[in-house]
CSV table of C-alpha atoms in Angstrom, one decimal:
chain,number,residue,atom,x,y,z
A,113,UNK,CA,288.5,51.7,32.1
A,114,UNK,CA,289.6,48.2,33.1
A,115,UNK,CA,293.3,47.5,33.7
A,116,UNK,CA,294.4,50.9,32.6
A,117,UNK,CA,293.3,52.5,35.9
A,118,UNK,CA,295.6,50.3,37.8
A,119,UNK,CA,298.6,51.4,35.8
A,120,UNK,CA,297.7,55.1,36.4
A,121,UNK,CA,297.2,54.8,40.1
A,122,UNK,CA,298.9,51.9,41.9
A,123,UNK,CA,302.4,53.2,41.1
A,124,UNK,CA,302.1,56.4,43.1
A,125,UNK,CA,300.8,55.1,46.4
A,126,UNK,CA,303.0,53.1,48.8
A,127,UNK,CA,303.2,52.2,52.5
A,128,UNK,CA,305.1,54.4,54.8
A,129,UNK,CA,308.3,52.6,55.8
A,130,UNK,CA,308.0,51.3,59.4
A,131,UNK,CA,311.8,51.8,59.7
A,132,UNK,CA,311.7,55.5,59.3
A,133,UNK,CA,311.8,57.5,62.6
A,134,UNK,CA,311.1,61.2,63.0
A,135,UNK,CA,311.2,63.9,65.6
A,136,UNK,CA,307.5,63.7,65.8
A,137,UNK,CA,307.1,60.0,66.0
A,138,UNK,CA,304.2,60.3,68.4
A,139,UNK,CA,302.2,61.5,65.4
A,140,UNK,CA,302.8,58.2,63.5
A,141,UNK,CA,300.4,55.3,63.8
A,142,UNK,CA,302.3,52.0,63.7
A,143,UNK,CA,299.2,49.9,63.5
A,144,UNK,CA,298.0,50.9,60.1
A,145,UNK,CA,299.3,52.0,56.7
A,146,UNK,CA,298.9,55.6,55.9
A,147,UNK,CA,299.7,57.2,52.6
A,148,UNK,CA,303.2,58.5,51.9
A,149,UNK,CA,303.3,60.5,48.6
A,150,UNK,CA,305.9,60.4,45.9
A,151,UNK,CA,306.2,63.2,43.3
A,152,UNK,CA,303.5,61.8,41.1
A,153,UNK,CA,301.0,61.3,43.9
A,154,UNK,CA,301.7,64.8,45.2
A,155,UNK,CA,300.9,66.3,41.8
A,156,UNK,CA,297.6,64.3,41.7
A,157,UNK,CA,296.7,65.7,45.1
A,158,UNK,CA,297.6,69.1,43.9
A,159,UNK,CA,295.2,68.7,41.0
A,160,UNK,CA,292.4,67.7,43.4
A,161,UNK,CA,293.1,70.8,45.4
A,162,UNK,CA,292.4,72.9,42.4
A,163,UNK,CA,288.9,71.5,41.8
A,164,UNK,CA,286.0,73.9,42.5
A,165,UNK,CA,285.0,71.9,45.5
A,166,UNK,CA,288.3,72.4,47.3
A,167,UNK,CA,288.8,76.0,46.1
A,168,UNK,CA,285.5,76.8,47.8
A,169,UNK,CA,286.6,75.0,50.9
A,170,UNK,CA,289.7,77.2,51.1
A,171,UNK,CA,287.5,80.3,50.7
A,172,UNK,CA,285.3,79.2,53.6
A,173,UNK,CA,288.4,78.5,55.8
A,174,UNK,CA,289.9,81.9,55.0
A,175,UNK,CA,286.6,83.7,55.7
A,176,UNK,CA,286.3,81.9,59.1
A,177,UNK,CA,289.8,82.9,60.1
A,178,UNK,CA,289.2,86.6,59.3
A,179,UNK,CA,292.9,87.3,58.8
A,180,UNK,CA,294.1,90.9,58.8
A,181,UNK,CA,297.2,92.8,57.6
A,182,UNK,CA,300.3,92.1,59.7
A,183,UNK,CA,299.2,88.8,61.2
A,184,UNK,CA,301.6,85.9,61.4
A,185,UNK,CA,299.9,82.6,60.3
A,186,UNK,CA,300.9,78.9,60.5
A,187,UNK,CA,299.6,76.3,58.1
A,188,UNK,CA,300.0,72.8,59.7
A,189,UNK,CA,300.2,70.2,56.9
A,190,UNK,CA,300.5,72.8,54.2
A,191,UNK,CA,300.6,70.3,51.3
A,192,UNK,CA,301.1,71.9,47.9
A,193,UNK,CA,300.9,75.4,49.5
A,194,UNK,CA,297.7,76.8,47.9
A,195,UNK,CA,296.0,77.8,51.2
A,196,UNK,CA,299.3,79.3,52.6
A,197,UNK,CA,299.7,81.5,49.5
A,198,UNK,CA,296.1,82.6,49.6
A,199,UNK,CA,296.5,83.6,53.2
A,200,UNK,CA,299.6,85.5,52.3
A,201,UNK,CA,297.5,87.9,50.2
A,202,UNK,CA,295.3,88.5,53.2
A,203,UNK,CA,298.0,89.3,55.8
A,204,UNK,CA,299.9,91.5,53.3
A,205,UNK,CA,303.6,92.4,53.2
A,206,UNK,CA,303.8,93.2,56.9
A,207,UNK,CA,302.5,89.8,57.8
A,208,UNK,CA,304.0,86.3,57.4
A,209,UNK,CA,302.9,82.8,56.6
A,210,UNK,CA,304.7,79.6,57.6
A,211,UNK,CA,303.8,76.2,56.2
A,212,UNK,CA,305.0,73.0,57.7
A,213,UNK,CA,304.7,69.5,56.1
A,214,UNK,CA,306.5,66.2,56.5
A,215,UNK,CA,306.5,65.3,52.8
A,216,UNK,CA,309.5,66.5,50.8
A,217,UNK,CA,307.6,66.1,47.5
A,218,UNK,CA,304.8,68.3,48.8
A,219,UNK,CA,307.4,70.8,50.0
A,220,UNK,CA,309.0,70.9,46.6
A,221,UNK,CA,305.6,71.7,45.0
A,222,UNK,CA,304.9,74.5,47.5
A,223,UNK,CA,308.4,76.0,47.3
A,224,UNK,CA,308.1,76.1,43.6
A,225,UNK,CA,305.0,78.3,43.8
A,226,UNK,CA,306.3,81.8,44.8
A,227,UNK,CA,303.9,84.3,46.5
A,228,UNK,CA,302.4,87.0,44.4
A,229,UNK,CA,303.8,90.5,44.5
A,230,UNK,CA,302.5,92.6,47.4
A,231,UNK,CA,301.8,89.6,49.6
A,232,UNK,CA,303.5,88.2,52.7
A,233,UNK,CA,306.6,86.2,52.8
A,234,UNK,CA,305.8,82.5,52.8
A,235,UNK,CA,308.2,79.9,54.2
A,236,UNK,CA,307.7,76.2,53.8
A,237,UNK,CA,309.6,73.9,56.2
A,238,UNK,CA,309.8,70.2,56.9
A,239,UNK,CA,308.2,69.3,60.2
A,240,UNK,CA,305.8,67.3,62.2
A,241,UNK,CA,302.5,68.3,63.7
A,242,UNK,CA,303.6,66.9,67.1
A,243,UNK,CA,306.9,68.7,67.1
A,244,UNK,CA,306.4,72.1,65.4
A,245,UNK,CA,309.8,73.8,64.7
A,246,UNK,CA,308.7,77.2,66.0
A,247,UNK,CA,309.1,79.3,69.2
A,248,UNK,CA,306.2,79.6,71.7
A,249,UNK,CA,303.6,82.3,71.0
A,250,UNK,CA,304.9,82.9,67.5
A,251,UNK,CA,301.6,83.0,65.6
A,252,UNK,CA,298.4,85.0,65.6
A,253,UNK,CA,296.5,82.2,63.8
A,254,UNK,CA,297.0,78.6,62.8
A,255,UNK,CA,295.1,76.3,60.5
A,256,UNK,CA,295.2,72.5,60.0
A,257,UNK,CA,293.0,71.2,57.2
A,258,UNK,CA,292.7,67.4,56.6
A,259,UNK,CA,295.6,66.7,58.9
A,260,UNK,CA,294.7,65.5,62.4
A,261,UNK,CA,292.6,62.5,61.1
A,262,UNK,CA,296.0,61.1,60.0
A,263,UNK,CA,297.7,61.7,63.4
A,264,UNK,CA,297.9,59.1,66.1
A,265,UNK,CA,298.5,61.5,69.0
A,266,UNK,CA,296.0,64.3,68.3
A,267,UNK,CA,296.2,65.7,71.9
A,268,UNK,CA,300.0,66.2,71.4
A,269,UNK,CA,299.5,67.8,68.0
A,270,UNK,CA,296.8,70.2,69.4
A,271,UNK,CA,299.0,71.0,72.4
A,272,UNK,CA,301.8,72.0,69.9
A,273,UNK,CA,299.4,74.3,68.1
A,274,UNK,CA,298.4,75.8,71.4
A,275,UNK,CA,302.0,76.3,72.3
A,276,UNK,CA,303.0,78.3,69.2
A,277,UNK,CA,299.9,80.5,69.3
A,278,UNK,CA,299.9,83.8,71.2
A,279,UNK,CA,297.2,84.4,73.8
A,280,UNK,CA,294.0,85.2,71.9
A,281,UNK,CA,295.3,83.4,68.8
A,282,UNK,CA,292.9,81.5,66.6
A,283,UNK,CA,293.1,77.9,65.7
A,284,UNK,CA,291.1,76.5,62.8
A,285,UNK,CA,290.8,72.7,62.4
A,286,UNK,CA,289.0,71.1,59.5
A,287,UNK,CA,288.6,67.3,59.2
A,288,UNK,CA,286.3,64.8,57.6
A,289,UNK,CA,283.9,62.3,59.2
A,290,UNK,CA,284.0,59.6,56.6
A,291,UNK,CA,280.8,58.1,58.1
A,292,UNK,CA,279.0,61.0,56.5
A,293,UNK,CA,279.7,59.8,52.9
A,294,UNK,CA,276.8,59.2,50.5
A,295,UNK,CA,277.9,57.6,47.2
A,296,UNK,CA,275.5,56.1,44.7
A,297,UNK,CA,276.6,52.7,43.5
A,298,UNK,CA,275.1,49.8,41.6
A,299,UNK,CA,276.5,47.4,44.2
A,300,UNK,CA,275.8,48.6,47.8
A,301,UNK,CA,277.6,45.7,49.4
A,302,UNK,CA,280.8,46.3,47.5
A,303,UNK,CA,280.6,50.0,48.2
A,304,UNK,CA,280.5,49.2,51.9
A,305,UNK,CA,283.6,47.0,51.6
A,306,UNK,CA,285.5,49.6,49.6
A,307,UNK,CA,284.7,52.4,52.1
A,308,UNK,CA,285.7,50.1,55.0
A,309,UNK,CA,289.0,49.4,53.3
A,310,UNK,CA,289.6,53.1,52.6
A,311,UNK,CA,289.1,53.9,56.3
A,312,UNK,CA,292.2,51.9,56.9
A,313,UNK,CA,294.4,54.7,55.4
A,314,UNK,CA,293.3,57.0,58.3
A,315,UNK,CA,294.0,56.9,62.0
A,316,UNK,CA,290.6,58.2,62.9
A,317,UNK,CA,287.9,58.4,60.1
A,318,UNK,CA,285.5,60.0,62.6
A,319,UNK,CA,287.7,62.5,64.3
A,320,UNK,CA,285.3,65.5,64.1
A,321,UNK,CA,283.1,63.7,66.7
A,322,UNK,CA,285.8,64.1,69.3
A,323,UNK,CA,287.4,67.4,68.3
A,324,UNK,CA,285.3,69.6,70.7
A,325,UNK,CA,286.6,67.7,73.7
A,326,UNK,CA,290.1,67.4,72.4
A,327,UNK,CA,290.5,71.1,71.7
A,328,UNK,CA,289.0,72.0,75.1
A,329,UNK,CA,291.3,69.6,76.9
A,330,UNK,CA,294.5,71.4,75.8
A,331,UNK,CA,293.1,74.8,76.7
A,332,UNK,CA,291.3,76.2,73.7
A,333,UNK,CA,287.9,77.9,73.9
A,334,UNK,CA,285.6,76.7,71.2
A,335,UNK,CA,283.9,79.3,69.0
A,336,UNK,CA,282.4,78.4,65.7
A,337,UNK,CA,281.6,74.9,64.5
A,338,UNK,CA,280.2,74.3,61.0
A,339,UNK,CA,279.7,71.5,58.4
A,340,UNK,CA,281.2,72.0,55.0
A,341,UNK,CA,279.6,69.7,52.5
A,342,UNK,CA,281.2,68.4,49.3
A,343,UNK,CA,278.5,67.6,46.8
A,344,UNK,CA,279.1,66.2,43.3
A,345,UNK,CA,275.9,65.5,41.4
A,346,UNK,CA,276.6,64.1,37.9
A,347,UNK,CA,280.0,62.7,37.1
A,348,UNK,CA,282.7,65.3,36.3
A,349,UNK,CA,286.4,64.6,36.2
A,350,UNK,CA,287.1,68.0,37.6
A,351,UNK,CA,285.7,67.3,41.0
A,352,UNK,CA,287.0,66.2,44.4
A,353,UNK,CA,285.2,62.8,44.2
A,354,UNK,CA,286.5,62.0,40.8
A,355,UNK,CA,290.1,62.4,42.0
A,356,UNK,CA,289.2,60.4,45.1
A,357,UNK,CA,288.1,57.4,43.0
A,358,UNK,CA,291.7,57.0,41.7
A,359,UNK,CA,293.2,57.1,45.2
A,360,UNK,CA,290.7,54.6,46.6
A,361,UNK,CA,291.1,52.2,43.6
A,362,UNK,CA,294.9,52.2,44.2
A,363,UNK,CA,294.6,51.7,48.0
A,364,UNK,CA,291.9,49.1,48.7
A,365,UNK,CA,293.1,45.9,46.9
A,366,UNK,CA,294.2,43.4,49.5
A,367,UNK,CA,292.0,44.9,52.2
A,368,UNK,CA,288.5,43.7,53.2
A,369,UNK,CA,288.9,40.8,50.8
A,370,UNK,CA,289.0,43.1,47.8
A,371,UNK,CA,291.0,42.3,44.7
A,372,UNK,CA,292.3,44.7,42.1
A,373,UNK,CA,289.5,43.6,39.8
A,374,UNK,CA,287.0,44.4,42.5
A,375,UNK,CA,288.4,47.9,42.9
A,376,UNK,CA,288.5,48.6,39.1
A,377,UNK,CA,284.9,47.3,38.7
A,378,UNK,CA,283.9,49.6,41.6
A,379,UNK,CA,285.5,52.6,39.9
A,380,UNK,CA,284.0,51.7,36.5
A,381,UNK,CA,280.5,51.4,38.0
A,382,UNK,CA,280.8,55.0,39.4
A,383,UNK,CA,282.2,56.7,36.3
A,384,UNK,CA,279.6,55.0,34.1
A,385,UNK,CA,276.7,56.6,36.0
A,386,UNK,CA,277.1,59.9,34.1
A,387,UNK,CA,274.3,62.3,35.0
A,388,UNK,CA,273.1,59.8,37.7
A,389,UNK,CA,276.3,60.0,39.6
A,390,UNK,CA,275.9,61.3,43.2
A,391,UNK,CA,278.5,61.9,45.9
A,392,UNK,CA,278.2,63.8,49.2
A,393,UNK,CA,280.7,64.1,52.1
A,394,UNK,CA,280.8,66.4,55.1
A,395,UNK,CA,283.9,68.1,56.5
A,396,UNK,CA,283.7,69.9,59.8
A,397,UNK,CA,285.2,73.2,60.7
A,398,UNK,CA,286.2,74.1,64.3
A,399,UNK,CA,287.4,77.6,65.2
A,400,UNK,CA,288.9,77.9,68.6
A,401,UNK,CA,290.8,80.6,70.6
A,402,UNK,CA,293.7,80.3,72.9
């Protein structure tokens, strides 16, 4: 793999500009670099979202929400729009789905994917989790998957979700605890450094440990909590972890004393494992009611 990996990955990840302000600035973390995606990066994320791992995750999310015909649903951090469009089929033509995302490149992808015939209208708008552009009590259900671990002011973001839900509305939050990762490597010390560097792209890599209290503090009643494991045994490029390798390789050089060569060697070590490759990571689902 060598130097070719760097050319394929480093170009599409960049630091969020510290000079850019937004209406939801409380959601930004000025202490660390988080990922801001250009068009190429957005398409690579979209490809990861179509892997069997993440397709199954969306099925679990939809099953937990138990959406019905006529419901109005909000997808916070809607990304490429796959979950929003799947939910549109469940609420039917008398329901509605709104997706909100701060990334224009993600919005372009989602807006370019029209809903199927016989499903709800889907609208994708630019916005911030801490300043949702919707009226109070607008939605019957809201979902935020892999969003709040990137948000500095999670209480403010959860309060916004609470505000736009009607009484009795459901809120589903899904985030990763990156401390749950198990990833086989021929160099355990290097793996620890790489994962420590990758944690720097997040505001809180262990957010699920605090979510029960955070949801309760803004007024939600906690219902179901569940772990959703991602397991890749044997290397396969059409998996979540295979896509993750590229993003990590691009992000970690210059952090935790890692060089570009260190990152490339780390990635090559993993992909060379073949049938002995092993990756496991837990995401945690919280279903709450207003």
